[in-house]
mmCIF file with all atom_site columns, C-alpha atoms in Angstrom:
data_model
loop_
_atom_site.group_PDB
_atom_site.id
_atom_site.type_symbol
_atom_site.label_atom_id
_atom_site.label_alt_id
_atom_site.label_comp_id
_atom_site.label_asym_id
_atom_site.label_entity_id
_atom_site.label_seq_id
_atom_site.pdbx_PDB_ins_code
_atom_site.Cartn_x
_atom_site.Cartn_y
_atom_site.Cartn_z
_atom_site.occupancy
_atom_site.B_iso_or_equiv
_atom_site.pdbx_formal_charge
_atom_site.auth_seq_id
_atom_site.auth_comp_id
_atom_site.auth_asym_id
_atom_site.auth_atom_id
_atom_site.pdbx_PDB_model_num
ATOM 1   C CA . UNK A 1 1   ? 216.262 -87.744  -7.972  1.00 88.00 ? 1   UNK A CA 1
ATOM 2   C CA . UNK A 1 2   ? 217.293 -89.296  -11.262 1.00 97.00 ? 2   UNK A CA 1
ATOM 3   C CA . UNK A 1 3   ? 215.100 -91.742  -13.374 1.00 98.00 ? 3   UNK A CA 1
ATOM 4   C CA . UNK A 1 4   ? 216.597 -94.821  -12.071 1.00 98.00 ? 4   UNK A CA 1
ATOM 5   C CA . UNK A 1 5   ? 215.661 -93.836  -8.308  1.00 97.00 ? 5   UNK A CA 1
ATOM 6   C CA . UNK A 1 6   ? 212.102 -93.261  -9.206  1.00 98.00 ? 6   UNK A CA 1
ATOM 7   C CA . UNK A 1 7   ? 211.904 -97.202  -11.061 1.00 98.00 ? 7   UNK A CA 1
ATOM 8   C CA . UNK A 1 8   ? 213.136 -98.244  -8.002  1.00 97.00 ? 8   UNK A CA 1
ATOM 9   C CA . UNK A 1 9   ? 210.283 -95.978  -5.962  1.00 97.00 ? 9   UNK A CA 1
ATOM 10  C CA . UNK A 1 10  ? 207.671 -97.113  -7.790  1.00 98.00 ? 10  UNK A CA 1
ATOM 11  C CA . UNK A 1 11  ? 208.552 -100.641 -7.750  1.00 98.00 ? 11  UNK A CA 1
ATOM 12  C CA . UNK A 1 12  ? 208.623 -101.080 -4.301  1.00 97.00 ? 12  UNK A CA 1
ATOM 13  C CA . UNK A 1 13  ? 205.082 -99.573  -4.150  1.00 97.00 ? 13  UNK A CA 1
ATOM 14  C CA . UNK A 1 14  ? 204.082 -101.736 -6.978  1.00 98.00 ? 14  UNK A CA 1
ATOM 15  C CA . UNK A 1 15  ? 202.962 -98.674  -8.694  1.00 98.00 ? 15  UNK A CA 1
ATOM 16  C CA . UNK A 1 16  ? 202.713 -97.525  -12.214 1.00 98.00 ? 16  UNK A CA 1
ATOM 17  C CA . UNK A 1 17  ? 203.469 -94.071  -13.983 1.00 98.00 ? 17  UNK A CA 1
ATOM 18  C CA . UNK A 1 18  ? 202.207 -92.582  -16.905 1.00 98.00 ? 18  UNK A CA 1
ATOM 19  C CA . UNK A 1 19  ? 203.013 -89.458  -18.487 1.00 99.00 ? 19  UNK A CA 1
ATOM 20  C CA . UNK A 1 20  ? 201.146 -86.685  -20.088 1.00 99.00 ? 20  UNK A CA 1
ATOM 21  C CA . UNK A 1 21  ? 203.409 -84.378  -21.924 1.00 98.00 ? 21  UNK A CA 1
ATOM 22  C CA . UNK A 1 22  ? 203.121 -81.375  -24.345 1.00 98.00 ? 22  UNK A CA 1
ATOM 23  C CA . UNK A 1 23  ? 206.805 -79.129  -24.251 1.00 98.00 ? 23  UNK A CA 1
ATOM 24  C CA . UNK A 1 24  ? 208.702 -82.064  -23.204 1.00 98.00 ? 24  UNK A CA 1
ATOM 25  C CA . UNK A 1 25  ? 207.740 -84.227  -26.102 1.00 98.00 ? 25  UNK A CA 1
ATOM 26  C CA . UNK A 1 26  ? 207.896 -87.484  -24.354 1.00 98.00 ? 26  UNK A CA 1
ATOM 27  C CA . UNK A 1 27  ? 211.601 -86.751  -22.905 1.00 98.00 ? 27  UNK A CA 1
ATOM 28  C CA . UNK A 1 28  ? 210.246 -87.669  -19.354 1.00 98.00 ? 28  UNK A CA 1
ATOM 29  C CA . UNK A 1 29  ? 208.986 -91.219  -20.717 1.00 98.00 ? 29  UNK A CA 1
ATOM 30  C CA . UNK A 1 30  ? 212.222 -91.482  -22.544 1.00 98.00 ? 30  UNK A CA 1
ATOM 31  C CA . UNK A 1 31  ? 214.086 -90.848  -18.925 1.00 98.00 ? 31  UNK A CA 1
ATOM 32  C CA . UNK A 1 32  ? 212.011 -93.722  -17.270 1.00 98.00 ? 32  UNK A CA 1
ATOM 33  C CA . UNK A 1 33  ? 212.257 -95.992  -19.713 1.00 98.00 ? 33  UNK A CA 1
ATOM 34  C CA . UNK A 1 34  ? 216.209 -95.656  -20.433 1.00 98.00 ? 34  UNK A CA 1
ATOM 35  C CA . UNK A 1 35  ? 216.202 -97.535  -17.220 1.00 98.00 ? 35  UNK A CA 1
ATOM 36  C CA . UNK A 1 36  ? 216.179 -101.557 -17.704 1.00 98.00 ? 36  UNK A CA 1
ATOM 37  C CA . UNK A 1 37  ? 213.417 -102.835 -15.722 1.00 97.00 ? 37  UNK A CA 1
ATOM 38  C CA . UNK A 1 38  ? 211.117 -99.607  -16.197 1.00 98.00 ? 38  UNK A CA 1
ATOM 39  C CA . UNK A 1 39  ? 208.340 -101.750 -17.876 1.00 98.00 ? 39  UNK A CA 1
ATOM 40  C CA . UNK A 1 40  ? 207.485 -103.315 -14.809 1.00 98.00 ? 40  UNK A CA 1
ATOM 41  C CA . UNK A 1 41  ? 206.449 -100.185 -13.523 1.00 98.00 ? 41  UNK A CA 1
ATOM 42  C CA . UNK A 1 42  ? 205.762 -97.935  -16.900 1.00 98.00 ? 42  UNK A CA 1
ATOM 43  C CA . UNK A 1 43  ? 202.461 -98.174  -18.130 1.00 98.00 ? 43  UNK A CA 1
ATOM 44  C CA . UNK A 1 44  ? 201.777 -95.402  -21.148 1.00 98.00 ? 44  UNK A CA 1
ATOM 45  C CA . UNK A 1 45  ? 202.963 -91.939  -22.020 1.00 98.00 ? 45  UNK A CA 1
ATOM 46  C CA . UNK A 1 46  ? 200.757 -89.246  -23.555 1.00 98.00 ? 46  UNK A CA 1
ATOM 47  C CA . UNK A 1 47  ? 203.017 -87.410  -25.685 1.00 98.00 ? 47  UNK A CA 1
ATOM 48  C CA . UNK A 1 48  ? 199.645 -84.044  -26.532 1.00 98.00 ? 48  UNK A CA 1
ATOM 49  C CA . UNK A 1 49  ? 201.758 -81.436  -28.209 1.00 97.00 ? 49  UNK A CA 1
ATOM 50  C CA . UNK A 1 50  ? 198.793 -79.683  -29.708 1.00 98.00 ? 50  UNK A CA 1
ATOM 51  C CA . UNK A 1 51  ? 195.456 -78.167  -27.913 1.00 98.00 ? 51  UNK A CA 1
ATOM 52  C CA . UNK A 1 52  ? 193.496 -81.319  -30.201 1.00 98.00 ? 52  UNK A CA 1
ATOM 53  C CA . UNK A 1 53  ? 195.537 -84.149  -28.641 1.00 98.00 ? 53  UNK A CA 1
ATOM 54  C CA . UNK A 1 54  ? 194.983 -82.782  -25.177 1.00 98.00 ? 54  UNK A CA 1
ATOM 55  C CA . UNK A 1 55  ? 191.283 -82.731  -26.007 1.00 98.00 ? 55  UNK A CA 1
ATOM 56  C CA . UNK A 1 56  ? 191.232 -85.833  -27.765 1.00 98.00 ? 56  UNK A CA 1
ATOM 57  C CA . UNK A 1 57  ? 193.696 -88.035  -25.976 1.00 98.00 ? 57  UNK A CA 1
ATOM 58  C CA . UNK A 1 58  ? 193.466 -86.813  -22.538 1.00 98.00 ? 58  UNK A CA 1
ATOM 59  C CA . UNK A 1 59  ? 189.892 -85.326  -22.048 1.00 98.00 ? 59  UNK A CA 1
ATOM 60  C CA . UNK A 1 60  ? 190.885 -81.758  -21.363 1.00 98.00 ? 60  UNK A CA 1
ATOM 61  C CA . UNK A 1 61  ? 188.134 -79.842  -22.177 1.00 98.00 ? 61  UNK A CA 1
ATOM 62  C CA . UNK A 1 62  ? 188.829 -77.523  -25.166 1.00 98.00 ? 62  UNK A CA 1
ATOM 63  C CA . UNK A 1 63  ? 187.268 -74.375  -23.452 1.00 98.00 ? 63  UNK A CA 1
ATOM 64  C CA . UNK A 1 64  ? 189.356 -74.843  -20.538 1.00 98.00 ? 64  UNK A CA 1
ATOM 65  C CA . UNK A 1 65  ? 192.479 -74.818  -22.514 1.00 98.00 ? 65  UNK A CA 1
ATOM 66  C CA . UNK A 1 66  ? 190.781 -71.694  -24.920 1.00 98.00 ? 66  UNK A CA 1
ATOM 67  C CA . UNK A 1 67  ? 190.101 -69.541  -21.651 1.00 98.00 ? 67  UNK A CA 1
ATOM 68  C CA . UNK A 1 68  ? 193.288 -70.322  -19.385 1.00 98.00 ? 68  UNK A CA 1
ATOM 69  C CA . UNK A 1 69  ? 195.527 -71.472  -21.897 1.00 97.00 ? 69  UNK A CA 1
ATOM 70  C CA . UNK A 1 70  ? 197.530 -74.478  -22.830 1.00 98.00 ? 70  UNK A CA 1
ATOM 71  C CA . UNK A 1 71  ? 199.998 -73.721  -20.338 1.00 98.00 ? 71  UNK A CA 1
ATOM 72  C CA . UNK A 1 72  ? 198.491 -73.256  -17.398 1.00 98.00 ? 72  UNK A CA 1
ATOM 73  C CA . UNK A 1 73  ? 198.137 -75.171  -14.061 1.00 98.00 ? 73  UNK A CA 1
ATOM 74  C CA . UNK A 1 74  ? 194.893 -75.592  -14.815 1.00 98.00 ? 74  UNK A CA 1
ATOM 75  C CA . UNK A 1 75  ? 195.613 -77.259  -17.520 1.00 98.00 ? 75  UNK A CA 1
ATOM 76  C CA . UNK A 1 76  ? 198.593 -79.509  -16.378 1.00 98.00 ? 76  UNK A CA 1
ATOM 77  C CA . UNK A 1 77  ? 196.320 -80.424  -13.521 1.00 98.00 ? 77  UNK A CA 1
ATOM 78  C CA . UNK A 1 78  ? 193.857 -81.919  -16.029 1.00 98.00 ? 78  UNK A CA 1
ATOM 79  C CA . UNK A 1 79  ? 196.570 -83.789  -18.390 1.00 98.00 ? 79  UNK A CA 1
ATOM 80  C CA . UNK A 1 80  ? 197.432 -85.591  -15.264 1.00 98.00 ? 80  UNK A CA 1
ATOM 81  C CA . UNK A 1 81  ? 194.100 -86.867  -14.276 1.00 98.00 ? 81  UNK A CA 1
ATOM 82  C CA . UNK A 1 82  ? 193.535 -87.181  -17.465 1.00 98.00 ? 82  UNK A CA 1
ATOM 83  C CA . UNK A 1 83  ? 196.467 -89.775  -17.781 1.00 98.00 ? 83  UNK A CA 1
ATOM 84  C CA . UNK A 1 84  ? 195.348 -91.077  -14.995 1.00 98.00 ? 84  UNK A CA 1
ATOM 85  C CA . UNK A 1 85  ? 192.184 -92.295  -16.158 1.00 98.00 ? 85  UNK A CA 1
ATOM 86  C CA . UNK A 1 86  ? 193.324 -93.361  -19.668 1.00 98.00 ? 86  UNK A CA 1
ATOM 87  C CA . UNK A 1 87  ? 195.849 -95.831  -18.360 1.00 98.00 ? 87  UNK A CA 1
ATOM 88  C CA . UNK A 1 88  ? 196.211 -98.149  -15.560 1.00 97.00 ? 88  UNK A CA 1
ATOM 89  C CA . UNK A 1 89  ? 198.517 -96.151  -13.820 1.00 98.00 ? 89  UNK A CA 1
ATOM 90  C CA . UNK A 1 90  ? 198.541 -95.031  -10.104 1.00 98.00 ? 90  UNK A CA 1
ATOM 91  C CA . UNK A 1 91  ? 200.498 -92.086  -10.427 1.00 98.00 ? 91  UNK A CA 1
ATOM 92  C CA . UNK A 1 92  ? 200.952 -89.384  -13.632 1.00 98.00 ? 92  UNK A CA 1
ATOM 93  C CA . UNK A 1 93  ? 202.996 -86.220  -14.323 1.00 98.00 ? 93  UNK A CA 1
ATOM 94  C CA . UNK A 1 94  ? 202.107 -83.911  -16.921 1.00 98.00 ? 94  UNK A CA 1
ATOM 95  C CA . UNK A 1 95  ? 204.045 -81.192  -18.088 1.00 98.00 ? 95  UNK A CA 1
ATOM 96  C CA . UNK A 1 96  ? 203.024 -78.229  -20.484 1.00 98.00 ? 96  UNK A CA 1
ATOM 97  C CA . UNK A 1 97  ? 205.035 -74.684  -21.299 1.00 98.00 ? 97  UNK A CA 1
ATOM 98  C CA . UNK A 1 98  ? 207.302 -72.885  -23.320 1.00 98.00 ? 98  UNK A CA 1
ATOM 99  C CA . UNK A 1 99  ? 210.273 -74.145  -24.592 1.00 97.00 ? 99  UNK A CA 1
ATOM 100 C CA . UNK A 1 100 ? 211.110 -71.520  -27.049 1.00 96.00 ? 100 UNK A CA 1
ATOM 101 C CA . UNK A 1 101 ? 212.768 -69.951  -28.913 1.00 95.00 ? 101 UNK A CA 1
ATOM 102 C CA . UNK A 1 102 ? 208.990 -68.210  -29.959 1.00 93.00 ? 102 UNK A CA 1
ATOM 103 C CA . UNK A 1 103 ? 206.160 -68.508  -28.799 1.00 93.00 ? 103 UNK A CA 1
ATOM 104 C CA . UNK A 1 104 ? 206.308 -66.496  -25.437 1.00 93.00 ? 104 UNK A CA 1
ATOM 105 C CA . UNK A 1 105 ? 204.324 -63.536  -24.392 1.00 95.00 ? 105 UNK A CA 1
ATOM 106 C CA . UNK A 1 106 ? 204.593 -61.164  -21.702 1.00 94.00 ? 106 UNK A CA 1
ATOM 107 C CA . UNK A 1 107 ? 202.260 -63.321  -19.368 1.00 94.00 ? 107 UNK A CA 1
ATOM 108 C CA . UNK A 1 108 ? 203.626 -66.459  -20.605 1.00 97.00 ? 108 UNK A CA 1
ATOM 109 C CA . UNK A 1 109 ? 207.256 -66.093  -21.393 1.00 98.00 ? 109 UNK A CA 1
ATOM 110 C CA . UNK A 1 110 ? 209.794 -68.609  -22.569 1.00 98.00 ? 110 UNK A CA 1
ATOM 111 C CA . UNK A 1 111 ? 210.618 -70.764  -19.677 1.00 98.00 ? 111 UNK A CA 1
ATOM 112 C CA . UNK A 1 112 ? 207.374 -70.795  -18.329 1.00 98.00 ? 112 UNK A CA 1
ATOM 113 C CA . UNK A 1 113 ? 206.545 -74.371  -17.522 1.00 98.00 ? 113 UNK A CA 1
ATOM 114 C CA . UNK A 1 114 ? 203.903 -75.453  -15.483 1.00 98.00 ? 114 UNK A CA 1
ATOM 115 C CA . UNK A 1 115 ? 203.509 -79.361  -13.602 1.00 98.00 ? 115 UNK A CA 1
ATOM 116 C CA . UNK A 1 116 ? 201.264 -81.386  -12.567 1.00 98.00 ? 116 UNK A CA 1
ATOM 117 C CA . UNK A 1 117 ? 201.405 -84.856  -11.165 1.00 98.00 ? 117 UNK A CA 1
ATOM 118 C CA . UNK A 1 118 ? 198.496 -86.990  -9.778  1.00 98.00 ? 118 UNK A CA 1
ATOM 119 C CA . UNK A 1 119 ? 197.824 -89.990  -7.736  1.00 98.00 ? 119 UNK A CA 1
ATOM 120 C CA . UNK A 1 120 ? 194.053 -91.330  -7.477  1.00 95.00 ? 120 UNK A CA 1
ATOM 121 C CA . UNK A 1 121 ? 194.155 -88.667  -4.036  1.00 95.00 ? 121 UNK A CA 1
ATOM 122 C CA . UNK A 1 122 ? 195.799 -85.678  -4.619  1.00 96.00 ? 122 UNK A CA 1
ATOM 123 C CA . UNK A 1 123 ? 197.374 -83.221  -7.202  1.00 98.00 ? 123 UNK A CA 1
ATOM 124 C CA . UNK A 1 124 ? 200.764 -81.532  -6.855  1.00 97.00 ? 124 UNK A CA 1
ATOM 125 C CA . UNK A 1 125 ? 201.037 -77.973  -8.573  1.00 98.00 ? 125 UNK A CA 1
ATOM 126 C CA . UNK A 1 126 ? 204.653 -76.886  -9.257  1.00 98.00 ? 126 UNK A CA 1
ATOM 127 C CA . UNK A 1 127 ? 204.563 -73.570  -11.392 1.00 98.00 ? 127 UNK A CA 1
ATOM 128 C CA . UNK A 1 128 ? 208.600 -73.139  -12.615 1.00 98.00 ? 128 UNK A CA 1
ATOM 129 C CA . UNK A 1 129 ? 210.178 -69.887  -14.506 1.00 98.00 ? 129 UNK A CA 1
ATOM 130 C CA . UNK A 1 130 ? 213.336 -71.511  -16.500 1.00 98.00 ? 130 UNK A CA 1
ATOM 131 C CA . UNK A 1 131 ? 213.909 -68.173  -18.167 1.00 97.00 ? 131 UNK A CA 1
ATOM 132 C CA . UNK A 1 132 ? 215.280 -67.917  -21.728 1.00 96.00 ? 132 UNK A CA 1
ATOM 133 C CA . UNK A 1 133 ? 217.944 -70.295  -21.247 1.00 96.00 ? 133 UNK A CA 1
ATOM 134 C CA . UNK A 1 134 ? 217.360 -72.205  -24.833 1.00 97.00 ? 134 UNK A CA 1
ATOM 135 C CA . UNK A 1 135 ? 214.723 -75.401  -25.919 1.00 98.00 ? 135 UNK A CA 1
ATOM 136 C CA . UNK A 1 136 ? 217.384 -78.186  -25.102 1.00 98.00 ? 136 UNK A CA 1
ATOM 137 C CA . UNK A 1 137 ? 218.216 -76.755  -21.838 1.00 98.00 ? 137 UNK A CA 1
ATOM 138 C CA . UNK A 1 138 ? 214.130 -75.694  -20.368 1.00 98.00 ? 138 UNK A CA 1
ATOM 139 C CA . UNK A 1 139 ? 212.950 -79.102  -21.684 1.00 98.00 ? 139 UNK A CA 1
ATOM 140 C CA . UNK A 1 140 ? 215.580 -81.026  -19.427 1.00 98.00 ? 140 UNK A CA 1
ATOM 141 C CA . UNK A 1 141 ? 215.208 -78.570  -17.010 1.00 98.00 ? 141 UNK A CA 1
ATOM 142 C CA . UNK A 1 142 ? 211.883 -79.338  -16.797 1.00 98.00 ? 142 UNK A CA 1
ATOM 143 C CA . UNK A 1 143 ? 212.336 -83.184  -17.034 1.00 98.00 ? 143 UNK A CA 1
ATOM 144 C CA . UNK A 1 144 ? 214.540 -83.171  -13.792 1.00 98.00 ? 144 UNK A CA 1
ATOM 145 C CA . UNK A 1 145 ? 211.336 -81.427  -12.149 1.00 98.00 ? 145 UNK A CA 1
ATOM 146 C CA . UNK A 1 146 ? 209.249 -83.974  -13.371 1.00 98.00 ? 146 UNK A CA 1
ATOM 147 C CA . UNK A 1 147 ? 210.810 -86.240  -11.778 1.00 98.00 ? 147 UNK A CA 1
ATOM 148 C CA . UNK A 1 148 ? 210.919 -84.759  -8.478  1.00 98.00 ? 148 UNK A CA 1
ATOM 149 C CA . UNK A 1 149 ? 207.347 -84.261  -8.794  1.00 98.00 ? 149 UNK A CA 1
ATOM 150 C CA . UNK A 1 150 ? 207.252 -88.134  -9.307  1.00 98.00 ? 150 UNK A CA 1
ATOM 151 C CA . UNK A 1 151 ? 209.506 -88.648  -6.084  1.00 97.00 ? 151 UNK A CA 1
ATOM 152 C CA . UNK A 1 152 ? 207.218 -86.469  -4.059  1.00 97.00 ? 152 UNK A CA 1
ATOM 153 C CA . UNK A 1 153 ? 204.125 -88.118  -4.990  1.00 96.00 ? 153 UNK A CA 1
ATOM 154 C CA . UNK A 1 154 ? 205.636 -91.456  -3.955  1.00 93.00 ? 154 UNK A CA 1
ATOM 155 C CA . UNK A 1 155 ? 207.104 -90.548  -0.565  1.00 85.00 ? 155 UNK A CA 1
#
């Protein structure tokens, strides 16, 4: 499903998106609103690239994120409903992993990117395992799931 699909999705449920993004930077609010007409259903997008702006921003509590880690379902979970209740949205995706080059770990390696997207009643988990296949190529990896998770949420 590509970015223009979803406007069209959430327009015809007269619903708005926000976004809540750490690896992808804001690329998945950058996706929705390439798409002329997108502010009629784009609200806000989070763009919490550090463990502080997730606090801060999104109210994900700081010893959640110290004892599970940043990326973590857990974690994405919360940086959706988080969104969620910092905007006027009625639907959120939030994305959080590793993008590389660094920064992996045998638990956690590069590629590891973990999903969450949230209506006011329910939560969609989507755990995905890129592999080391280079930043550019994980982050839109990870947009395209993004917006399937968007789709799925609005079907």
């Amino acid at each position: 499903m590509n970015a223009a699909q979803i406007v069209i999705m959430l327009r015809n449920k007269s619903w708005q998106l926000t976004t809540a993004e750490s690896c992808t930077g804001g690329l998945v609010a950058a996706a929705i609103t390439n798409v002329s007409g997108s502010s009629e259903v784009f609200d806000r997008g989070f763009v919490t690239y550090s463990n502080a702006a997730k606090t801060e921003m999104l109210g994900v509590s700081a010893s959640v994120i110290e004892s599970h880690g940043a990326v973590s379902a857990i974690v994405a979970g919360l940086m959706a409903k988080g969104a969620l209740a910092h905007s006027k949205a009625h639907v959120s995706v939030a994305v959080t992993g590793i993008a590389g080059p660094g920064g992996g770990s045998p638990l956690k390696p590069v590629g590891l990117v973990h999903f969450a997207c949230a209506t006011h009643n329910d939560t969609i988990y989507v755990e995905r395992h890129f592999g080391d296949l280079g930043r550019a190529a994980i982050r839109g990896e990870a947009v395209k799931q993004a917006l399937a998770l968007i789709a799925q949420a609005c079907g």
